[in-house]
Amino acid sequence: MRKVQFYGAVSMDGYLATKDERLDWLFQTTGAKEAPTETFMQQVDTAIMGRHTYEYTMAQTTDQLINPFNPATKNIVMTTKPHAGDEHTTFTNADLPTLVEQLRQEDGQSIWIVGGAGVLMPLLTADLVDELYIQIAPVFLGAGIRLFTTTDYQHRFKLVATNQYGQLAELHYAR
């Protein structure tokens, strides 16, 4: 069975991005380039994200790849208005937990949960996330887009490892 893994970064106060969806605070953090992002991304072949994450990533990248370390990665974009994609990207409004359950049964590498609470929280609530890699940058944003939102869910994960990459602290948790 394929693993479902979240890999991403937050500010010390738990924000993924500023109110206006900027990530410059993360890119200004020393050590971000030392993190094992390439190693992680080479072992995933499916990425699931929301429309905002997809659009932001496409606007920021010159190669137009969500996963430049595995260009064959299949991108699944959750949106309320599905439309035609291409050979690597599917836009869908399918029930997210059902979709992930189906993907876990298929052959392949790990499934990467990209972006924020809109995708992560329904999967956590359905107990479908196997691992979380959360990098914490030493900055307080005060407001912005949160990684975790309020939900009626409790589950304890096991701390697998803590790593430091320059000024980034990475926590690796598993079910």
mmCIF file of C-alpha atoms in Angstrom:
data_model
loop_
_atom_site.group_PDB
_atom_site.id
_atom_site.type_symbol
_atom_site.label_atom_id
_atom_site.label_comp_id
_atom_site.label_asym_id
_atom_site.label_seq_id
_atom_site.Cartn_x
_atom_site.Cartn_y
_atom_site.Cartn_z
ATOM 1 C CA MET A 1 0.000 0.000 0.000
ATOM 2 C CA ARG A 2 1.285 3.447 -0.930
ATOM 3 C CA LYS A 3 2.121 5.994 1.767
ATOM 4 C CA VAL A 4 0.325 9.329 2.034
ATOM 5 C CA GLN A 5 2.793 11.987 3.155
ATOM 6 C CA PHE A 6 2.529 15.685 3.908
ATOM 7 C CA TYR A 7 5.746 17.646 3.263
ATOM 8 C CA GLY A 8 5.794 21.388 3.801
ATOM 9 C CA ALA A 9 6.882 24.354 5.867
ATOM 10 C CA VAL A 10 5.212 26.722 8.313
ATOM 11 C CA SER A 11 6.068 29.768 10.357
ATOM 12 C CA MET A 12 6.528 29.376 14.118
ATOM 13 C CA ASP A 13 2.915 30.450 14.594
ATOM 14 C CA GLY A 14 1.615 27.816 12.173
ATOM 15 C CA TYR A 15 1.086 29.707 8.913
ATOM 16 C CA LEU A 16 1.838 28.324 5.452
ATOM 17 C CA ALA A 17 1.700 31.700 3.771
ATOM 18 C CA THR A 18 0.938 35.345 4.448
ATOM 19 C CA LYS A 19 -2.590 36.737 4.026
ATOM 20 C CA ASP A 20 -1.707 37.682 0.445
ATOM 21 C CA GLU A 21 -0.331 34.155 -0.201
ATOM 22 C CA ARG A 22 3.370 35.111 -0.163
ATOM 23 C CA LEU A 23 6.129 32.657 0.779
ATOM 24 C CA ASP A 24 9.093 35.040 0.728
ATOM 25 C CA TRP A 25 9.497 34.576 4.509
ATOM 26 C CA LEU A 26 10.335 30.915 3.837
ATOM 27 C CA PHE A 27 12.704 31.543 0.937
ATOM 28 C CA GLN A 28 14.581 34.086 3.095
ATOM 29 C CA THR A 29 15.236 31.423 5.745
ATOM 30 C CA THR A 30 18.808 30.180 5.682
ATOM 31 C CA GLY A 31 19.062 26.435 5.354
ATOM 32 C CA ALA A 32 15.999 25.918 3.193
ATOM 33 C CA LYS A 33 18.250 24.689 0.387
ATOM 34 C CA GLU A 34 19.905 22.182 2.758
ATOM 35 C CA ALA A 35 16.617 20.376 3.463
ATOM 36 C CA PRO A 36 16.285 16.970 1.760
ATOM 37 C CA THR A 37 13.470 18.151 -0.505
ATOM 38 C CA GLU A 38 14.965 16.494 -3.604
ATOM 39 C CA THR A 39 15.265 13.120 -1.857
ATOM 40 C CA PHE A 40 11.685 13.336 -0.632
ATOM 41 C CA MET A 41 10.283 14.395 -3.993
ATOM 42 C CA GLN A 42 12.097 11.632 -5.887
ATOM 43 C CA GLN A 43 10.088 9.027 -3.969
ATOM 44 C CA VAL A 44 6.645 10.453 -4.811
ATOM 45 C CA ASP A 45 4.773 9.974 -8.074
ATOM 46 C CA THR A 46 1.440 11.576 -7.173
ATOM 47 C CA ALA A 47 0.840 15.059 -5.757
ATOM 48 C CA ILE A 48 -2.537 16.202 -4.423
ATOM 49 C CA MET A 49 -3.183 19.894 -3.862
ATOM 50 C CA GLY A 50 -5.851 22.556 -3.910
ATOM 51 C CA ARG A 51 -6.359 24.979 -6.760
ATOM 52 C CA HIS A 52 -4.676 27.890 -4.945
ATOM 53 C CA THR A 53 -1.511 25.870 -4.342
ATOM 54 C CA TYR A 54 -1.483 24.715 -7.948
ATOM 55 C CA GLU A 55 -1.933 28.220 -9.345
ATOM 56 C CA TYR A 56 0.714 29.687 -7.031
ATOM 57 C CA THR A 57 3.221 26.987 -7.950
ATOM 58 C CA MET A 58 2.608 27.402 -11.674
ATOM 59 C CA ALA A 59 3.049 31.178 -11.376
ATOM 60 C CA GLN A 60 6.348 30.761 -9.506
ATOM 61 C CA THR A 61 8.058 28.054 -11.558
ATOM 62 C CA THR A 62 9.698 28.394 -14.919
ATOM 63 C CA ASP A 63 9.645 24.666 -15.681
ATOM 64 C CA GLN A 64 5.903 24.365 -14.887
ATOM 65 C CA LEU A 65 6.494 21.230 -12.815
ATOM 66 C CA ILE A 66 5.070 20.646 -9.344
ATOM 67 C CA ASN A 67 7.788 18.055 -8.777
ATOM 68 C CA PRO A 68 10.933 18.890 -10.771
ATOM 69 C CA PHE A 69 12.736 15.887 -9.245
ATOM 70 C CA ASN A 70 10.217 13.442 -10.740
ATOM 71 C CA PRO A 71 8.712 15.108 -13.849
ATOM 72 C CA ALA A 72 6.376 12.145 -14.397
ATOM 73 C CA THR A 73 4.516 12.970 -11.168
ATOM 74 C CA LYS A 74 0.755 12.901 -11.598
ATOM 75 C CA ASN A 75 -0.802 16.085 -10.196
ATOM 76 C CA ILE A 76 -4.321 15.990 -8.820
ATOM 77 C CA VAL A 77 -5.849 19.410 -8.215
ATOM 78 C CA MET A 78 -8.912 19.609 -5.998
ATOM 79 C CA THR A 79 -11.308 22.296 -7.219
ATOM 80 C CA THR A 80 -15.010 23.075 -7.135
ATOM 81 C CA LYS A 81 -14.858 23.731 -10.879
ATOM 82 C CA PRO A 82 -13.111 20.790 -12.567
ATOM 83 C CA HIS A 83 -11.883 21.345 -16.105
ATOM 84 C CA ALA A 84 -9.690 19.642 -18.661
ATOM 85 C CA GLY A 85 -6.129 19.073 -17.577
ATOM 86 C CA ASP A 86 -3.228 17.537 -19.431
ATOM 87 C CA GLU A 87 -1.224 14.320 -19.333
ATOM 88 C CA HIS A 88 0.213 15.190 -15.892
ATOM 89 C CA THR A 89 -2.583 17.197 -14.233
ATOM 90 C CA THR A 90 -6.165 16.260 -13.372
ATOM 91 C CA PHE A 91 -8.659 18.793 -11.978
ATOM 92 C CA THR A 92 -11.382 17.144 -9.900
ATOM 93 C CA ASN A 93 -14.059 17.717 -7.290
ATOM 94 C CA ALA A 94 -14.117 14.042 -6.269
ATOM 95 C CA ASP A 95 -14.565 13.122 -2.632
ATOM 96 C CA LEU A 96 -10.989 13.510 -1.378
ATOM 97 C CA PRO A 97 -10.842 10.646 1.162
ATOM 98 C CA THR A 98 -12.414 8.245 -1.356
ATOM 99 C CA LEU A 99 -9.944 9.343 -4.028
ATOM 100 C CA VAL A 100 -6.970 8.847 -1.708
ATOM 101 C CA GLU A 101 -8.220 5.419 -0.598
ATOM 102 C CA GLN A 102 -8.349 4.391 -4.270
ATOM 103 C CA LEU A 103 -4.889 5.810 -5.004
ATOM 104 C CA ARG A 104 -3.393 3.980 -2.007
ATOM 105 C CA GLN A 105 -4.526 0.676 -3.499
ATOM 106 C CA GLU A 106 -2.842 1.329 -6.858
ATOM 107 C CA ASP A 107 0.750 0.464 -7.619
ATOM 108 C CA GLY A 108 3.151 3.346 -7.348
ATOM 109 C CA GLN A 109 5.310 5.442 -5.102
ATOM 110 C CA SER A 110 4.231 7.692 -2.263
ATOM 111 C CA ILE A 111 1.432 10.261 -2.490
ATOM 112 C CA TRP A 112 2.470 13.800 -1.571
ATOM 113 C CA ILE A 113 -0.043 16.132 0.065
ATOM 114 C CA VAL A 114 0.932 19.644 -1.048
ATOM 115 C CA GLY A 115 -0.308 22.904 0.377
ATOM 116 C CA GLY A 116 -2.772 23.649 3.083
ATOM 117 C CA ALA A 117 -5.649 22.734 5.293
ATOM 118 C CA GLY A 118 -8.199 22.363 2.500
ATOM 119 C CA VAL A 119 -6.512 19.163 1.399
ATOM 120 C CA LEU A 120 -4.661 18.095 4.551
ATOM 121 C CA MET A 121 -7.445 18.363 7.132
ATOM 122 C CA PRO A 122 -10.012 16.091 5.413
ATOM 123 C CA LEU A 123 -7.301 13.455 5.035
ATOM 124 C CA LEU A 124 -6.166 13.760 8.654
ATOM 125 C CA THR A 125 -9.785 13.536 9.804
ATOM 126 C CA ALA A 126 -10.255 10.379 7.702
ATOM 127 C CA ASP A 127 -7.016 8.983 9.206
ATOM 128 C CA LEU A 128 -5.387 8.700 5.777
ATOM 129 C CA VAL A 129 -2.096 10.530 6.398
ATOM 130 C CA ASP A 130 0.781 8.173 7.143
ATOM 131 C CA GLU A 131 3.579 10.698 7.665
ATOM 132 C CA LEU A 132 4.044 14.421 8.204
ATOM 133 C CA TYR A 133 7.293 16.253 7.443
ATOM 134 C CA ILE A 134 6.830 19.743 8.864
ATOM 135 C CA GLN A 135 9.618 22.263 8.530
ATOM 136 C CA ILE A 136 9.390 25.254 10.864
ATOM 137 C CA ALA A 137 10.959 28.591 9.947
ATOM 138 C CA PRO A 138 11.956 30.944 12.790
ATOM 139 C CA VAL A 139 9.506 33.694 11.923
ATOM 140 C CA PHE A 140 6.161 34.848 13.318
ATOM 141 C CA LEU A 141 3.770 36.029 10.621
ATOM 142 C CA GLY A 142 0.947 37.055 12.968
ATOM 143 C CA ALA A 143 -1.718 36.193 10.399
ATOM 144 C CA GLY A 144 -2.046 34.314 7.159
ATOM 145 C CA ILE A 145 -3.078 30.937 5.822
ATOM 146 C CA ARG A 146 -2.934 28.213 8.475
ATOM 147 C CA LEU A 147 -1.726 24.669 7.921
ATOM 148 C CA PHE A 148 -4.132 23.236 10.492
ATOM 149 C CA THR A 149 -7.716 24.350 11.048
ATOM 150 C CA THR A 150 -10.221 23.516 13.747
ATOM 151 C CA THR A 151 -11.776 20.098 13.356
ATOM 152 C CA ASP A 152 -13.409 17.404 15.432
ATOM 153 C CA TYR A 153 -10.410 15.083 15.244
ATOM 154 C CA GLN A 154 -7.888 13.720 17.689
ATOM 155 C CA HIS A 155 -5.039 11.402 16.826
ATOM 156 C CA ARG A 156 -1.569 10.955 18.215
ATOM 157 C CA PHE A 157 1.373 10.573 15.860
ATOM 158 C CA LYS A 158 4.800 9.211 16.751
ATOM 159 C CA LEU A 159 7.803 11.528 16.499
ATOM 160 C CA VAL A 160 10.245 9.740 14.174
ATOM 161 C CA ALA A 161 12.994 12.342 13.832
ATOM 162 C CA THR A 162 13.966 15.961 14.291
ATOM 163 C CA ASN A 163 16.457 17.570 11.940
ATOM 164 C CA GLN A 164 17.967 20.997 11.571
ATOM 165 C CA TYR A 165 18.815 22.541 8.202
ATOM 166 C CA GLY A 166 20.359 25.932 8.876
ATOM 167 C CA GLN A 167 17.544 27.907 10.510
ATOM 168 C CA LEU A 168 14.826 25.354 9.595
ATOM 169 C CA ALA A 169 13.724 22.750 12.134
ATOM 170 C CA GLU A 170 12.096 19.671 10.605
ATOM 171 C CA LEU A 171 9.757 17.374 12.510
ATOM 172 C CA HIS A 172 8.988 13.959 11.020
ATOM 173 C CA TYR A 173 5.909 12.241 12.413
ATOM 174 C CA ALA A 174 4.332 8.885 11.526
ATOM 175 C CA ARG A 175 1.043 7.171 12.375
#
